[in-house]
PDB file of C-alpha atoms in Angstrom:
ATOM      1  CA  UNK A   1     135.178 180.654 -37.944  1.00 53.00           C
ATOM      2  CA  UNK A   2     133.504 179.240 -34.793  1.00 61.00           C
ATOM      3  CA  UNK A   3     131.269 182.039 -33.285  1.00 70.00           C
ATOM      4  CA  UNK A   4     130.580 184.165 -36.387  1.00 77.00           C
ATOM      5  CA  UNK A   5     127.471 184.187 -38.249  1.00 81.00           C
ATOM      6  CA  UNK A   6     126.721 182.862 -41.532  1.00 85.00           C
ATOM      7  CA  UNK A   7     123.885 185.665 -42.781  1.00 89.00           C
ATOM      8  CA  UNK A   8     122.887 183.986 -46.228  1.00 87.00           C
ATOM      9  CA  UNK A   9     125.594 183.575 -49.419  1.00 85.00           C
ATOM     10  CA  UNK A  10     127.216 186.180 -52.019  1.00 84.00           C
ATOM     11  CA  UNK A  11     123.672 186.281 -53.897  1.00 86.00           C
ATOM     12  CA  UNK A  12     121.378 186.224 -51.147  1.00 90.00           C
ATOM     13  CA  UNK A  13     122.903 187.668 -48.293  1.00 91.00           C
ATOM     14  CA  UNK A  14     120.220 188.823 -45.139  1.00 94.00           C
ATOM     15  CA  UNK A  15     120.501 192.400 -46.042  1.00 93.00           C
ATOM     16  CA  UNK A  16     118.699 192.964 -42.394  1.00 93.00           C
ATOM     17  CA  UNK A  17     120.592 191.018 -39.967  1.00 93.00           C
ATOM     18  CA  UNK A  18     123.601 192.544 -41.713  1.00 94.00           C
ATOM     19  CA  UNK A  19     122.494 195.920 -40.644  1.00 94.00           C
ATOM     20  CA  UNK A  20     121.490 195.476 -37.555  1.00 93.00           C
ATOM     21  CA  UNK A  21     125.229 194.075 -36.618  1.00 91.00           C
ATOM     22  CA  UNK A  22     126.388 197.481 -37.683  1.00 92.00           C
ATOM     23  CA  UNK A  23     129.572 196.490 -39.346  1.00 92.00           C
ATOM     24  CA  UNK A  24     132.865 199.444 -39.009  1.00 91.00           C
ATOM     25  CA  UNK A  25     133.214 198.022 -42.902  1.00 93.00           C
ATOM     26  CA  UNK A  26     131.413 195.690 -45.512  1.00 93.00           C
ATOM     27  CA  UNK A  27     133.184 194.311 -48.335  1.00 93.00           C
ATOM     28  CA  UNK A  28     131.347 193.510 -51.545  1.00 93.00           C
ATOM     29  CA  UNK A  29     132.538 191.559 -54.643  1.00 91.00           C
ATOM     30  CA  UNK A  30     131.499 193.579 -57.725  1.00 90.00           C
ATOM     31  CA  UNK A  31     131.774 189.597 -59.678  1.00 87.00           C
ATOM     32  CA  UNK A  32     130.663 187.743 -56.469  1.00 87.00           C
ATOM     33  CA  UNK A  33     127.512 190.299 -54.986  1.00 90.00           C
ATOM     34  CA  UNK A  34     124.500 192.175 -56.608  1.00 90.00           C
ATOM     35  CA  UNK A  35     124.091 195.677 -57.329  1.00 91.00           C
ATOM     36  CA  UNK A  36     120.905 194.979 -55.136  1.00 94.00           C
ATOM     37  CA  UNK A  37     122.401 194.294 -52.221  1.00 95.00           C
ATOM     38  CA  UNK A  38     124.707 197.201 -52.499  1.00 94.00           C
ATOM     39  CA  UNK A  39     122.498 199.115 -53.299  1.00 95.00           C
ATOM     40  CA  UNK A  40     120.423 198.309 -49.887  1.00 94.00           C
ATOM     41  CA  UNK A  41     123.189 198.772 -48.267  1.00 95.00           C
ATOM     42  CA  UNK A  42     124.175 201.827 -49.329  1.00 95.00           C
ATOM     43  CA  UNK A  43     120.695 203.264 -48.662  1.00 95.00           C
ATOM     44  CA  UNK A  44     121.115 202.209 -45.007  1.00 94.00           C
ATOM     45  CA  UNK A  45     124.090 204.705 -45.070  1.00 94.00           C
ATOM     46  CA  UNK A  46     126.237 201.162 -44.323  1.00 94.00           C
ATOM     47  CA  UNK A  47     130.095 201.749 -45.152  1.00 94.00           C
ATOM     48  CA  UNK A  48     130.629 199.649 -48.161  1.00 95.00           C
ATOM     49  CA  UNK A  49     134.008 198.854 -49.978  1.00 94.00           C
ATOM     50  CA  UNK A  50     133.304 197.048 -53.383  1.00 94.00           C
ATOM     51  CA  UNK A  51     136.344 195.242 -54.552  1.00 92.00           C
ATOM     52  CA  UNK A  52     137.501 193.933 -57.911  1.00 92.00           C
ATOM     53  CA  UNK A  53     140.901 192.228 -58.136  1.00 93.00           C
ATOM     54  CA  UNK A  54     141.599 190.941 -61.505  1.00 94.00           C
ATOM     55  CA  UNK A  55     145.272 190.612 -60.914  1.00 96.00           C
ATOM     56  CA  UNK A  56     147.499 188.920 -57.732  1.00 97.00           C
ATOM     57  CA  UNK A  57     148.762 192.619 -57.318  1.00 96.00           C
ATOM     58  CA  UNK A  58     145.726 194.178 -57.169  1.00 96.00           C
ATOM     59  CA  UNK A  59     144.605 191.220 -54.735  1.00 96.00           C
ATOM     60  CA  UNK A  60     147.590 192.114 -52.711  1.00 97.00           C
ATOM     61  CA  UNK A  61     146.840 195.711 -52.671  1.00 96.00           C
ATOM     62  CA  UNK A  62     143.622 194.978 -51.487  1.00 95.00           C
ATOM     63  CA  UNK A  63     144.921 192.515 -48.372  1.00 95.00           C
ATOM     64  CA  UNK A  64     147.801 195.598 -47.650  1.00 96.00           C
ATOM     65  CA  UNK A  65     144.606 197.942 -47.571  1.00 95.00           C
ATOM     66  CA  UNK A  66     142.645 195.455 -45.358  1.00 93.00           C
ATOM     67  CA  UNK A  67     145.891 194.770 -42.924  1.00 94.00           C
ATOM     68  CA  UNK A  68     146.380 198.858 -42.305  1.00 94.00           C
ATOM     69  CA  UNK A  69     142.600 199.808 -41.863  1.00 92.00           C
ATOM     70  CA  UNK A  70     142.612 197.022 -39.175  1.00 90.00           C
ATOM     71  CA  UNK A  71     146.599 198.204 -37.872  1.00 93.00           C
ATOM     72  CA  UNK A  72     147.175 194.649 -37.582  1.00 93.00           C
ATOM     73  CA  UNK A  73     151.084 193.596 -37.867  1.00 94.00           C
ATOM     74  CA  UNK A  74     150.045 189.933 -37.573  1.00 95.00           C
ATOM     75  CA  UNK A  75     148.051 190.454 -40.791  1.00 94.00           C
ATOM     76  CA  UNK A  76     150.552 192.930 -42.620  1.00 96.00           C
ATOM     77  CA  UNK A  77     153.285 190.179 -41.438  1.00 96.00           C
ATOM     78  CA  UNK A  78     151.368 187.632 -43.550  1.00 95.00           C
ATOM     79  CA  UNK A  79     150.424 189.431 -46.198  1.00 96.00           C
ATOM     80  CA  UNK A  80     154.317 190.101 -46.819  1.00 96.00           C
ATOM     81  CA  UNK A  81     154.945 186.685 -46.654  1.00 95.00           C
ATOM     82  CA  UNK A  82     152.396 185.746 -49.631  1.00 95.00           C
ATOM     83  CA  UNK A  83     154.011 188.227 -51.692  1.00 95.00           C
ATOM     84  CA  UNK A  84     157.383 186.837 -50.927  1.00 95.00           C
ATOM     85  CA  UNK A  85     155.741 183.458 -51.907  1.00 93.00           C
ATOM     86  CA  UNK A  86     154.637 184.738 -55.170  1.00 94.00           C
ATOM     87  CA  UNK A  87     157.637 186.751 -56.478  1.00 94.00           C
ATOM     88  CA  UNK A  88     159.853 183.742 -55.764  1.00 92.00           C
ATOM     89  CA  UNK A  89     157.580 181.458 -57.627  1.00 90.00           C
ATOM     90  CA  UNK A  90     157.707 184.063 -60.547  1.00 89.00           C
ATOM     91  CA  UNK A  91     161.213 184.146 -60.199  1.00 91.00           C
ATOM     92  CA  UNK A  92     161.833 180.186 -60.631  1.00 89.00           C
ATOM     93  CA  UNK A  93     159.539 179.893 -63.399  1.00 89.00           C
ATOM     94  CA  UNK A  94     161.403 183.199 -65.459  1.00 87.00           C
ATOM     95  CA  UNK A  95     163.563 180.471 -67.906  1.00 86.00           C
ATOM     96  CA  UNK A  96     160.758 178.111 -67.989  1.00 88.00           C
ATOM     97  CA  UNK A  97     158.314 177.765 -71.211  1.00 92.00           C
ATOM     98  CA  UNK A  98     154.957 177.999 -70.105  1.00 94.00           C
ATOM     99  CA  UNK A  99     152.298 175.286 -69.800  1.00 96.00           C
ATOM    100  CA  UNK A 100     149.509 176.059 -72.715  1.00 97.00           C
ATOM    101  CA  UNK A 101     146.467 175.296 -70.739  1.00 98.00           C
ATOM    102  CA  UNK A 102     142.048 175.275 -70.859  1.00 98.00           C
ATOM    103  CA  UNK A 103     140.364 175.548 -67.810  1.00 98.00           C
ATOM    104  CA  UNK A 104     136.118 175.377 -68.266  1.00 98.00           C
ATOM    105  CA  UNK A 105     134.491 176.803 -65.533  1.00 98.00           C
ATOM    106  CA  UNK A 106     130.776 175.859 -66.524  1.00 98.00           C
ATOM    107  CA  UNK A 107     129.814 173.966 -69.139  1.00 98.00           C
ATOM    108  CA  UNK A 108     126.083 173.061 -70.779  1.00 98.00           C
ATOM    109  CA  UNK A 109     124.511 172.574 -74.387  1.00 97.00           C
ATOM    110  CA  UNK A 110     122.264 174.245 -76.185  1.00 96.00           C
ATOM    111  CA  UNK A 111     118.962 173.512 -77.428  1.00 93.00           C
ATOM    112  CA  UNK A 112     120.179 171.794 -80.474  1.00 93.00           C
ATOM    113  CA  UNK A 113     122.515 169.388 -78.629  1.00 94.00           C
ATOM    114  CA  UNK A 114     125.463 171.370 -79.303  1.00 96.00           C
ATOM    115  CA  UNK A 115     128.164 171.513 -76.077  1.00 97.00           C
ATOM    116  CA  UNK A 116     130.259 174.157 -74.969  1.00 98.00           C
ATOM    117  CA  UNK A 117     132.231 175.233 -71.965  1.00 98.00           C
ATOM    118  CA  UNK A 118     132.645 178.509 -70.538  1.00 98.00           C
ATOM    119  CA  UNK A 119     136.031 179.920 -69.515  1.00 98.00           C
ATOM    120  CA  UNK A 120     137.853 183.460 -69.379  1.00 98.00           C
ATOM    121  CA  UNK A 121     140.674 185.282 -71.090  1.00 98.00           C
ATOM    122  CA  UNK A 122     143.571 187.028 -69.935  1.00 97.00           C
ATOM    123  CA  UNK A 123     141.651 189.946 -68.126  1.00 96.00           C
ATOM    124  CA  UNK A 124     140.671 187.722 -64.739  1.00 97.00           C
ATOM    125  CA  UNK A 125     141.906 187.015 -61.796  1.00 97.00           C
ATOM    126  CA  UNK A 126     141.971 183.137 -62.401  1.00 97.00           C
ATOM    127  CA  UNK A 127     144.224 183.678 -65.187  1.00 98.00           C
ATOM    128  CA  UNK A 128     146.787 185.581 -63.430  1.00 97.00           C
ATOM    129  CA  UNK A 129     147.338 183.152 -60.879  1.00 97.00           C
ATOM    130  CA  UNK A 130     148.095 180.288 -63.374  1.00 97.00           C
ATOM    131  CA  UNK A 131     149.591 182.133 -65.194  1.00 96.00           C
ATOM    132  CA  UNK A 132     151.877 183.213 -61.915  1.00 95.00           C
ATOM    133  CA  UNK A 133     152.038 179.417 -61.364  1.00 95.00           C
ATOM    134  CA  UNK A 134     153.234 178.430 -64.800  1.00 95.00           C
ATOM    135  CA  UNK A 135     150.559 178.576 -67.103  1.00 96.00           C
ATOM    136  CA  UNK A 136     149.737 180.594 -70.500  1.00 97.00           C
ATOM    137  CA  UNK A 137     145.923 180.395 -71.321  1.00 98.00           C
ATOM    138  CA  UNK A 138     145.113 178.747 -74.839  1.00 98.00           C
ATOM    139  CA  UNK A 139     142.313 181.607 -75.015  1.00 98.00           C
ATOM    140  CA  UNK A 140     143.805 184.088 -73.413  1.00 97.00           C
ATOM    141  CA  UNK A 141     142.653 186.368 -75.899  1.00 97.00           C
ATOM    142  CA  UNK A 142     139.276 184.871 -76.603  1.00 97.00           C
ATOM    143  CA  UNK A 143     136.249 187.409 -75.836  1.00 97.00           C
ATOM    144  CA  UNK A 144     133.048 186.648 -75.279  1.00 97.00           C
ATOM    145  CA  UNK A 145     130.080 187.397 -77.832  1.00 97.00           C
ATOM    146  CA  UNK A 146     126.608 188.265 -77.833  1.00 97.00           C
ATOM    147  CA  UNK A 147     124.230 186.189 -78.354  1.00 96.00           C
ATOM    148  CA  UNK A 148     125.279 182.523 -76.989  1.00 96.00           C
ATOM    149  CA  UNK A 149     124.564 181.434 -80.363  1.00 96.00           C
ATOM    150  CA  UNK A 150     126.874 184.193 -81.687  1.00 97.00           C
ATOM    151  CA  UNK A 151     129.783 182.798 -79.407  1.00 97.00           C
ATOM    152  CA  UNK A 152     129.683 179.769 -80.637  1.00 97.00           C
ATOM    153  CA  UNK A 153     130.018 180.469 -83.984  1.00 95.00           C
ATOM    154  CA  UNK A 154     126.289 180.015 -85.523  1.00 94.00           C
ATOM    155  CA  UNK A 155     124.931 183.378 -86.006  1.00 94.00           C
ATOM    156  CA  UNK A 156     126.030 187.096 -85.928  1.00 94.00           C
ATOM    157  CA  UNK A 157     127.212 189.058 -83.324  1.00 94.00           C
ATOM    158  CA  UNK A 158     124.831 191.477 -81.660  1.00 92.00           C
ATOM    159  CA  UNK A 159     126.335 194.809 -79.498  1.00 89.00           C
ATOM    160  CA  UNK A 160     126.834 193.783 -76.178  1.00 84.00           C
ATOM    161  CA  UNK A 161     127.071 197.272 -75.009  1.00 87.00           C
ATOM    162  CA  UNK A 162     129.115 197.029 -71.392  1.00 86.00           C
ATOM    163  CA  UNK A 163     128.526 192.986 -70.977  1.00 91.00           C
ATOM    164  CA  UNK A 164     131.455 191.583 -69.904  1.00 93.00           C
ATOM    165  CA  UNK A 165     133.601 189.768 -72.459  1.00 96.00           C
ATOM    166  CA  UNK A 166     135.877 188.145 -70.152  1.00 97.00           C
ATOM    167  CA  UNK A 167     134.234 184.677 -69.555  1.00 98.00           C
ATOM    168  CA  UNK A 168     133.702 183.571 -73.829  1.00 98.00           C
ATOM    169  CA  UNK A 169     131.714 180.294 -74.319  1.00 98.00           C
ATOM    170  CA  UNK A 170     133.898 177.518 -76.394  1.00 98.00           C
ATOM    171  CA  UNK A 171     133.035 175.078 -78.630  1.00 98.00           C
ATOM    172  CA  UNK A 172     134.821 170.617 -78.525  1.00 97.00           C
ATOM    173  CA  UNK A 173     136.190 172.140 -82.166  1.00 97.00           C
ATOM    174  CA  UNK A 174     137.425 175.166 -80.225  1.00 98.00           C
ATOM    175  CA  UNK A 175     139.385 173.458 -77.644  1.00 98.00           C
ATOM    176  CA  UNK A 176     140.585 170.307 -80.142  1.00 98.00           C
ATOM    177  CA  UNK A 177     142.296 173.226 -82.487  1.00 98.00           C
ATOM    178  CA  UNK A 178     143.718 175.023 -79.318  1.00 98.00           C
ATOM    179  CA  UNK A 179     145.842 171.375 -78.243  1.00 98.00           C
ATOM    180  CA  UNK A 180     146.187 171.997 -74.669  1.00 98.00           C
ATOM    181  CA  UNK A 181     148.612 170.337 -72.936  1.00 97.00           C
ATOM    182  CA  UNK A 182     146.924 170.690 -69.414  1.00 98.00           C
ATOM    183  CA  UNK A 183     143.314 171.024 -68.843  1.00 98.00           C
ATOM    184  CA  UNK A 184     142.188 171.536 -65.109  1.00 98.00           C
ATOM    185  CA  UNK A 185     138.745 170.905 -63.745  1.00 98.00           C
ATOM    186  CA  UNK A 186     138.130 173.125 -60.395  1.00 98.00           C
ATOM    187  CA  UNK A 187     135.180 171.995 -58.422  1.00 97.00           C
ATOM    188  CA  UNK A 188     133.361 175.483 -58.609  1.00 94.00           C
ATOM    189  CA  UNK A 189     131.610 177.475 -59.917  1.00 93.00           C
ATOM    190  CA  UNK A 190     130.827 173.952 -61.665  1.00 96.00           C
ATOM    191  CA  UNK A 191     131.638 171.052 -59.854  1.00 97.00           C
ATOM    192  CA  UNK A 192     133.549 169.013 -62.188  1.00 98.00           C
ATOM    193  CA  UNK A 193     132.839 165.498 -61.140  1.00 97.00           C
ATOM    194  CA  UNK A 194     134.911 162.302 -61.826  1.00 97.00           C
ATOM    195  CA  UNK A 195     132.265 161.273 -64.490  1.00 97.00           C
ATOM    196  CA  UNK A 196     133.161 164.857 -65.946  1.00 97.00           C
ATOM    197  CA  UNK A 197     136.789 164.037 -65.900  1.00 97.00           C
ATOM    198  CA  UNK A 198     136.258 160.744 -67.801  1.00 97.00           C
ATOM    199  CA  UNK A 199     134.258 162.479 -70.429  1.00 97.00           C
ATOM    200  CA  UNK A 200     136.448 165.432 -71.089  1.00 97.00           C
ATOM    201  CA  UNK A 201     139.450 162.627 -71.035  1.00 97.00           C
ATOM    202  CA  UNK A 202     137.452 161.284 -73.814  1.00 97.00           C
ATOM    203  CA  UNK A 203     136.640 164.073 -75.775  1.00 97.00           C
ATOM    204  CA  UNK A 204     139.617 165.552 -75.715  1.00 97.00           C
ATOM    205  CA  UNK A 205     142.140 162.221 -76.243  1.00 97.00           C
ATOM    206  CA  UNK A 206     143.684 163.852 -78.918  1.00 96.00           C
ATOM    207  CA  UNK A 207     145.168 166.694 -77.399  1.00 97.00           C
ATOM    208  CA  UNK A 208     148.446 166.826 -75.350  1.00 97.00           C
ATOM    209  CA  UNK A 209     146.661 166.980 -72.384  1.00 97.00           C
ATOM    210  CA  UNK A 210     144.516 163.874 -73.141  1.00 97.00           C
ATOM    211  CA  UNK A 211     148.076 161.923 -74.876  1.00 96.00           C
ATOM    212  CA  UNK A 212     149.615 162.832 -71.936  1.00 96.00           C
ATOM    213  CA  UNK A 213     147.135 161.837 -69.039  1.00 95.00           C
ATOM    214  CA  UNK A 214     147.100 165.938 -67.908  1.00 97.00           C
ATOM    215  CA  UNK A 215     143.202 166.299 -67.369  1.00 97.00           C
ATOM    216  CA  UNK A 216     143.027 167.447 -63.451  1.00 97.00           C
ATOM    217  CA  UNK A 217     140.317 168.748 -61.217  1.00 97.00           C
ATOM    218  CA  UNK A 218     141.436 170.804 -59.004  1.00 97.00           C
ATOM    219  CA  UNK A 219     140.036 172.585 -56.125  1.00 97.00           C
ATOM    220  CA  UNK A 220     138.144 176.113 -57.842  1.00 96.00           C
ATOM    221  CA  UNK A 221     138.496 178.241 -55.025  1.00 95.00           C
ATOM    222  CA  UNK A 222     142.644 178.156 -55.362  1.00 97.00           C
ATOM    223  CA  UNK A 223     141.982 179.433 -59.051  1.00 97.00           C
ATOM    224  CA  UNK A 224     139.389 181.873 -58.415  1.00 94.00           C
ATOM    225  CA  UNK A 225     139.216 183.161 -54.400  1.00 92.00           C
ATOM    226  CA  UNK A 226     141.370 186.465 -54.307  1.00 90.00           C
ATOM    227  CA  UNK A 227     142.567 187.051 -51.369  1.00 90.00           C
ATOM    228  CA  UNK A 228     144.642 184.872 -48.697  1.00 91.00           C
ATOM    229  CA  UNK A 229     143.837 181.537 -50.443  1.00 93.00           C
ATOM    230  CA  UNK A 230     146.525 182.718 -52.719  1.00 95.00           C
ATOM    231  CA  UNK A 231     148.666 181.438 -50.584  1.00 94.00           C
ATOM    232  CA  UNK A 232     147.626 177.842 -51.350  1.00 95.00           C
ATOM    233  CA  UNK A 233     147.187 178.502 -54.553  1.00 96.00           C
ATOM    234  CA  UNK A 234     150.940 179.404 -55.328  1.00 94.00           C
ATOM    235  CA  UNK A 235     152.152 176.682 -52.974  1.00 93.00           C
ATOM    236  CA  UNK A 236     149.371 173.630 -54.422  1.00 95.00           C
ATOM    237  CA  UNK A 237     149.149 174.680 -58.233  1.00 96.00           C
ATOM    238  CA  UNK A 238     152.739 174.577 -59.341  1.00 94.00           C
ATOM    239  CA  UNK A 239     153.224 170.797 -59.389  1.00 93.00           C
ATOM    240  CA  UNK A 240     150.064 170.494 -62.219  1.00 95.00           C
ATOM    241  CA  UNK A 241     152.594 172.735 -64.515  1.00 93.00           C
ATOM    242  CA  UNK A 242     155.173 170.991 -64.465  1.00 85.00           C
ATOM    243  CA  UNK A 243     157.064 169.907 -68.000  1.00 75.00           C
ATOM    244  CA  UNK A 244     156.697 165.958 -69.322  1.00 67.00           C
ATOM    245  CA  UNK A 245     160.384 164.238 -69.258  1.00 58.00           C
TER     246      UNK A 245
END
């Protein structure tokens, strides 16, 4: 927005300009921001709301919250209209059989040379808008496991205590025996490049997706932004989803 200050990013954010602006309300991302920086601002007696959507509805509750602390009908107004958007979308899609999808949202190898991709089961946010949109997540009930190497299958599992599980590292053998028929590439948190998608369209020619020519990037912040990007997301995302004639 032209005028308003950009005071660092989600992991570095200028605790002390922040302050001195003295905000009526801060929101914080419990996935997105540090305990850190809440914790700063908390000591500077700073009114802080940490958020943590991992479903559209609780995103919605979240913009209805947002649209009556501010009284704004212009807000409230759109807000309604998103949820219209998605309940109709939900709606059309009741008789359809879902699209079995994988969507990596990092991806690296270990010190052996063995690859993997990381993506996230059926707890997240990102799942529940494909899933909204047409999708059903080939690990959907995949956790993650403690130590990498334990994740991937070579060595034992260690407690992880309260680590999150949601966002499991996957093997090539993982995703080959899951046979996607869609695989999406967002462009963050990893950018998935071109040279990406001809790789993955490689590696994974066998599937549906790769028989089928249904490896896509996609922009990441309609898969993972809660919040009014929604509404692009339930408008732009369908069309990947749709079923092969």
């Amino acid at each position: 927005l032209g005028g308003v200050p950009r005071l660092g990013g989600p992991k570095n954010p200028k605790i002390k300009e922040i302050i001195s602006l003295n905000p009526d309300l801060i929101l914080l991302n419990q996935e997105e921001n540090t305990s850190q920086t809440l914790d700063a601002l908390q000591k500077a007696n700073m009114p802080v709301w940490v958020t943590f959507p991992r479903t559209i509805r609780a995103t919605l509750d979240t913009l209805w919250t947002l649209a009556g602390v501010y009284q704004s009908p212009i807000a409230a107004a759109r807000v309604e209209t998103i949820e219209r958007a998605v309940k109709w979308n939900e709606l059309a899609l009741e008789d359809e059989k879902p699209i079995r999808y994988f969507c990596p949202i990092w991806q690296d190898t270990t010190a052996e040379g063995l690859r993997w991709w990381m993506t996230f089961n059926q707890d997240t946010y990102p799942a529940d808008v494909l899933r909204a949109v047409g999708g059903v997540n080939v690990f959907s009930s995949r956790r993650r496991r403690y130590p990498l190497a334990a994740d991937l299958g070579m060595a034992e599992e260690h407690d992880h205590g309260e680590a999150d599980t949601r966002y499991p590292r996957v093997t090539l053998e993982e995703i080959l025996q899951a046979e996607p028929e869609l695989i999406l590439l967002p462009d963050e948190p990893y950018n998935f490049t071109d040279a990406d998608r001809a790789d993955i369209n490689q590696l994974f020619r066998d599937t549906p997706a790769g028989q089928h020519g249904r490896v896509h990037q996609v922009e990441g912040s309609l898969i993972t932004w809660h919040g009014t990007r929604l509404a692009r997301a339930i408008t732009e995302l369908p069309s990947l989803f749709t079923k092969i004639n």
